[in-house]
Short mmCIF file of C-alpha atoms in Angstrom, two decimals:
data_model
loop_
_atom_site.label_atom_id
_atom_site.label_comp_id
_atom_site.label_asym_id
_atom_site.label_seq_id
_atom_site.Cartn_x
_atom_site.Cartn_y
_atom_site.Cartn_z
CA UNK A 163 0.00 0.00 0.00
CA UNK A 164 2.32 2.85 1.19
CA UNK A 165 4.30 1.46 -2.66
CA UNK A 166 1.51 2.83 -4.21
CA UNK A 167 1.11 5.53 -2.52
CA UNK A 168 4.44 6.81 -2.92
CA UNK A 169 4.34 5.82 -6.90
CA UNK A 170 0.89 7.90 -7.47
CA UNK A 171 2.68 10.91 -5.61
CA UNK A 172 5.62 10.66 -7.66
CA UNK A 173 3.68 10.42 -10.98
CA UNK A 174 1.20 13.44 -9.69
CA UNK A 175 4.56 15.85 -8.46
CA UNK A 176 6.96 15.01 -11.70
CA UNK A 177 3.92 14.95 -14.11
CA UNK A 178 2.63 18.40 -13.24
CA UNK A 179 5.97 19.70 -13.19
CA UNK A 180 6.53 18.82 -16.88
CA UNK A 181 3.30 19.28 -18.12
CA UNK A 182 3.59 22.79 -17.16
CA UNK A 183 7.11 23.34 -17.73
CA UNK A 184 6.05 21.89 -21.92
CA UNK A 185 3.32 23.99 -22.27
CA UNK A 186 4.79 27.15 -21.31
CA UNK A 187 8.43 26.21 -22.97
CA UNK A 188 5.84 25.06 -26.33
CA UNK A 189 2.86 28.03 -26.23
CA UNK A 190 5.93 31.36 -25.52
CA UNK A 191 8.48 29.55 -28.81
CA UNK A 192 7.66 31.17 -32.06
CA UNK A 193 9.69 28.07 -34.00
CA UNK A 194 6.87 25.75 -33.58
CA UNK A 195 3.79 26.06 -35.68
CA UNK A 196 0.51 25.23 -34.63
CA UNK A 197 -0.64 22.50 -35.96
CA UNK A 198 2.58 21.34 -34.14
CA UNK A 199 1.62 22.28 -31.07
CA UNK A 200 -1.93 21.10 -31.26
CA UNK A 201 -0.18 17.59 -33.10
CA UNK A 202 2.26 17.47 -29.76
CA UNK A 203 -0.27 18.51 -27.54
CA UNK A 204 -3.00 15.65 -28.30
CA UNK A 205 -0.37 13.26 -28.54
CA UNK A 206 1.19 14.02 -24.91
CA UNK A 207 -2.50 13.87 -24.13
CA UNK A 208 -3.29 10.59 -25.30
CA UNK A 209 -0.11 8.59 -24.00
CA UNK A 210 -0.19 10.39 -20.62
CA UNK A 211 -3.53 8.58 -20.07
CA UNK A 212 -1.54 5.64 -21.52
CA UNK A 213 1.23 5.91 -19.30
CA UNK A 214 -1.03 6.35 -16.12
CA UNK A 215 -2.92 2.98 -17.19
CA UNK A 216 0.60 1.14 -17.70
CA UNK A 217 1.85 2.47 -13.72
CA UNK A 218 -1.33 1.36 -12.53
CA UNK A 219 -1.17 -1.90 -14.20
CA UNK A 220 2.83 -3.03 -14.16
CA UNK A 221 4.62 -4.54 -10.77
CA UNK A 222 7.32 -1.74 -11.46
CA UNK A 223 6.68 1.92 -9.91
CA UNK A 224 8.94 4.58 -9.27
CA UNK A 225 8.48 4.00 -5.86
CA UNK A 226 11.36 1.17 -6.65
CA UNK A 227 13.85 3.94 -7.04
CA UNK A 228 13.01 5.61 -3.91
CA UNK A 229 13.55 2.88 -1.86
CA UNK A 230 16.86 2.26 -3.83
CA UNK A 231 17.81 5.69 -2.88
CA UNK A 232 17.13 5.42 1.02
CA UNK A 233 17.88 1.96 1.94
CA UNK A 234 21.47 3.05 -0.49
CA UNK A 235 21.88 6.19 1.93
CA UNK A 236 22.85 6.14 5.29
CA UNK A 237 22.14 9.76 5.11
CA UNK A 238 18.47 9.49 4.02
CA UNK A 239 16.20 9.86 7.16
CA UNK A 240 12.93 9.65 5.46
CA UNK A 241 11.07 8.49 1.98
CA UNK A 242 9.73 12.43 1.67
CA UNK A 243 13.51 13.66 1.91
CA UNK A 244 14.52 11.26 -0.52
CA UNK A 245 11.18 12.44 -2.87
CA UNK A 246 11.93 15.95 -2.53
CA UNK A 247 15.57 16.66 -2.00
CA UNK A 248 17.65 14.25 -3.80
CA UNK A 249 17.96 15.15 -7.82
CA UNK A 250 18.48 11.35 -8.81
CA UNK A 251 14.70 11.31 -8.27
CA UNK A 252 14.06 13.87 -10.01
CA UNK A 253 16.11 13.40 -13.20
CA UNK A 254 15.29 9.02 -12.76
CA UNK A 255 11.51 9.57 -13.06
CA UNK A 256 11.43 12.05 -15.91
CA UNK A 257 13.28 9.78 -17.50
CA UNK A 258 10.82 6.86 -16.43
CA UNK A 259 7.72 9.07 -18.11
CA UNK A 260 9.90 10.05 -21.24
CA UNK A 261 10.96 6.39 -22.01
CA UNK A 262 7.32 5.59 -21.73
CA UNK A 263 6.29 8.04 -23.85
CA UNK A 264 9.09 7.15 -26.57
CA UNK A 265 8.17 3.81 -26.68
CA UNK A 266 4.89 4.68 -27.06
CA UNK A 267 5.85 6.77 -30.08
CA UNK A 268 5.28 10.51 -29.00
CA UNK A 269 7.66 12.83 -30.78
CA UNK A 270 10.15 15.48 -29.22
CA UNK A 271 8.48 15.41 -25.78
CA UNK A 272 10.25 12.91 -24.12
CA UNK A 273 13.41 14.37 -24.84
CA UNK A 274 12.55 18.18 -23.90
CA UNK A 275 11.16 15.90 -20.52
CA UNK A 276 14.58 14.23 -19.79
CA UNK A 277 16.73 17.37 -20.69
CA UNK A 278 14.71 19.43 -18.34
CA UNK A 279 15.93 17.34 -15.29
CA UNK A 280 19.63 17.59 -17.25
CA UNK A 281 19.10 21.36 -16.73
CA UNK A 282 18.20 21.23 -13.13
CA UNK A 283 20.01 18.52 -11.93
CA UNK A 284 23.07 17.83 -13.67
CA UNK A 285 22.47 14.05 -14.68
CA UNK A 286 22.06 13.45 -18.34
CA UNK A 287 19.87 10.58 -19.11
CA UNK A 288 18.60 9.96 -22.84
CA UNK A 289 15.11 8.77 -22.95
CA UNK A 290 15.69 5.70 -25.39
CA UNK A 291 17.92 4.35 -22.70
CA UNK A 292 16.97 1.35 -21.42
CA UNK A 293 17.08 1.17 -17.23
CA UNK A 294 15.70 -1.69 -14.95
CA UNK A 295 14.01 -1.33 -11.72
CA UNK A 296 15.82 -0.69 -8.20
CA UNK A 297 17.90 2.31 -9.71
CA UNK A 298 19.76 5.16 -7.88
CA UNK A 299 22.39 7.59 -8.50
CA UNK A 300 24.02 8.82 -5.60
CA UNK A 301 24.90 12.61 -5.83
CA UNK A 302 24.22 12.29 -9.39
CA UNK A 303 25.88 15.55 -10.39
CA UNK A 304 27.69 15.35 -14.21
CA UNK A 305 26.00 11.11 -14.66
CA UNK A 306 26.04 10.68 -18.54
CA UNK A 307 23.92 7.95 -19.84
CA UNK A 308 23.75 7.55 -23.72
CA UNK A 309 20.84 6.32 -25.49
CA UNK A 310 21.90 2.86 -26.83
CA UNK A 311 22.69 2.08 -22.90
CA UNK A 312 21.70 -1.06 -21.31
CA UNK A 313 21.09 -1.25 -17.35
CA UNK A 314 19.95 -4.30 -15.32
CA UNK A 315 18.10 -4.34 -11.99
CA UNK A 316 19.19 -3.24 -8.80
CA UNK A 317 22.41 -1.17 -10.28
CA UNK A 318 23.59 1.74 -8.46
CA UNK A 319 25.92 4.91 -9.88
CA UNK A 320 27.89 7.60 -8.48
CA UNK A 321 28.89 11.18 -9.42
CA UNK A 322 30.45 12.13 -12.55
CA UNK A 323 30.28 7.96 -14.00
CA UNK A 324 29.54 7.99 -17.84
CA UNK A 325 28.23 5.66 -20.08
CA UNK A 326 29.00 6.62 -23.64
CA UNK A 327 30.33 5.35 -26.94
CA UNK A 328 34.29 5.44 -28.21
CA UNK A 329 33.40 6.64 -31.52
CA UNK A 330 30.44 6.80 -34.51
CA UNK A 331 30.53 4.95 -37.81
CA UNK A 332 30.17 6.95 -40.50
CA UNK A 333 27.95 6.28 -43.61
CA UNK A 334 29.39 7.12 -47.66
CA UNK A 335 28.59 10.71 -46.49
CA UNK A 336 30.70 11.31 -43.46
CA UNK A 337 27.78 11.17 -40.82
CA UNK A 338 27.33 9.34 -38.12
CA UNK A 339 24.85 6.19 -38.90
CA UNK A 340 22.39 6.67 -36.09
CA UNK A 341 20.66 3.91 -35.01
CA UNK A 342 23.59 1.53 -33.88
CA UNK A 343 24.32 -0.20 -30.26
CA UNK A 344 27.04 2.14 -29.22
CA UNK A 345 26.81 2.52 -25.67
CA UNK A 346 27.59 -0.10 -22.37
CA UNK A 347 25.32 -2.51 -21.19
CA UNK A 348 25.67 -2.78 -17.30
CA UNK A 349 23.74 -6.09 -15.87
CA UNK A 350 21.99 -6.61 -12.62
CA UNK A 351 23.74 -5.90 -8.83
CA UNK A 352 26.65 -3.44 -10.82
CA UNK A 353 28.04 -0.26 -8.90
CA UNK A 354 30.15 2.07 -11.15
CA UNK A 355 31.83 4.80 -8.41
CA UNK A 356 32.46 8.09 -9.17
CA UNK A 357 33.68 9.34 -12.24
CA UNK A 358 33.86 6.39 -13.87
CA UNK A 359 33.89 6.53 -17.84
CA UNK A 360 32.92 3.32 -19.73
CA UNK A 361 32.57 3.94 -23.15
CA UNK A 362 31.59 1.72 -26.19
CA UNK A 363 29.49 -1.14 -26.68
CA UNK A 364 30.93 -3.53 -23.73
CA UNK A 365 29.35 -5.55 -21.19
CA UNK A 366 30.37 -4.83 -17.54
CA UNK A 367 29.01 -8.41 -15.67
CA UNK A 368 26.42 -9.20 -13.11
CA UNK A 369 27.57 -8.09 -9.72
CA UNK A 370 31.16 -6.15 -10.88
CA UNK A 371 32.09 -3.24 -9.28
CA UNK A 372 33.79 -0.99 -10.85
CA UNK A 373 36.04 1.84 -8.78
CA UNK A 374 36.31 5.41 -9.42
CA UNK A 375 38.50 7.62 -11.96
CA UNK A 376 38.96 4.74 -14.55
CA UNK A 377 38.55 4.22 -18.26
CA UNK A 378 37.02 1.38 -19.06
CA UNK A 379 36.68 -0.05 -22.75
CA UNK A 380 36.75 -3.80 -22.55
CA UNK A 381 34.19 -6.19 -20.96
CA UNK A 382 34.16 -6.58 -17.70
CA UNK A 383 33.45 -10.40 -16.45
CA UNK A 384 30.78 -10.89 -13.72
CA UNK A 385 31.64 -10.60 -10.15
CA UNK A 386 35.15 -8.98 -10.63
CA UNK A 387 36.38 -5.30 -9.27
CA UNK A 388 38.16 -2.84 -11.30
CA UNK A 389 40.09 -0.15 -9.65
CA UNK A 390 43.17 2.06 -10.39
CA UNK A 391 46.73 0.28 -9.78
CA UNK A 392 47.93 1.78 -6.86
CA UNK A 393 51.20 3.74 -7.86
CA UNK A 394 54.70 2.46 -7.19
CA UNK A 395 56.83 3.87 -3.90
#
């Protein structure tokens, strides 16, 4: 019950938020037309009633990454403080609406969702990522995580750790072929500490932890730990 509860406040707080923040951002830009914005506008309509019948209807809520958040944080004395005051929630459950909203096949809105929270919070998550349940980012301030990325259940991230690709393929024109796998793919029970970068289409394993201020390129097999080599005396 209290789940619920905290999922249906969630989905009330961020949804007004960026229903409001869309409409003013859409109705004061002179670049969009308006059969655009009345296009855009029934569209967000339609798949936010959509969206609110999947919550109500799936085992997964937001609430998951709440509870990730506080039972993760020795410094978290309450679910509310975690709700209000901690921007992984914030930028985590725009995200959750956008992605439902891209898969659903509503143009340009999910992004201008998911950048919002970039703006506000610092953590850069791409809507057509795809992110299990039981997720947190502790701090969260300069997180990176590119669209093609891959995360399992229960994974947790620090500050600064991105997830991003080595390099684009180019097509007989010189531009980058969009489309591809070019990001990690991070499976269940990871933690990647602070200022991590892992770029390119690699696996890091179930249960690997890897340790702050690396560069990683190359798979990383399940259960290991990664950190710097400790310098010479």
């Amino acid at each position: 019950m209290k789940r619920t509860l905290y999922s249906k406040f969630i989905m009330a707080y961020i949804l007004l938020g960026v229903l409001g923040t869309v409409l003013i951002a859409t109705l004061g830009s002179s670049l969009i037309q308006n059969h655009i914005l009345e296009d855009t506008g029934a569209a967000l309509y339609k798949e936010a009633i959509s969206l609110a019948s999947y919550q109500a209807n799936t085992d997964y809520s937001d609430s998951e990454d709440v509870e990730a958040a506080y039972n993760g944080d020795p410094a978290a004395e309450s679910y509310g403080e975690v709700i209000f005051c901690y921007p992984a929630i914030k930028a985590i459950s725009n995200y959750r609406i956008a992605h439902e909203l891209l898969e659903l096949g509503v143009p340009l809105i999910p992004r201008i969702i998911t950048e919002m929270a970039h703006s506000e919070t610092g953590i850069d998550i791409h809507p057509a990522a795809k992110i299990g349940s039981y997720f947190t980012i502790d701090h969260g301030t300069g997180v990176v995580i590119g669209a093609t990325s891959i995360i399992g259940n229960n994974v947790k991230l620090y500050q600064g750790v991105t997830l991003g690709a080595k390099s684009f393929p180019l097509d007989a024109d010189g531009k980058p072929i969009k489309g591809i796998p070019r990001h990690p793919i991070l499976e269940d029970n990871v933690i990647v500490y602070s200022n991590a970068t892992i770029l390119g289409r690699i696996t890091i394993g179930h249960d690997a932890t890897v340790g702050g201020n690396i560069w990683v390129t190359e798979n990383v097999p399940a259960g290991a730990r990664i950190v710097q080599t400790k310098a010479k005396k």
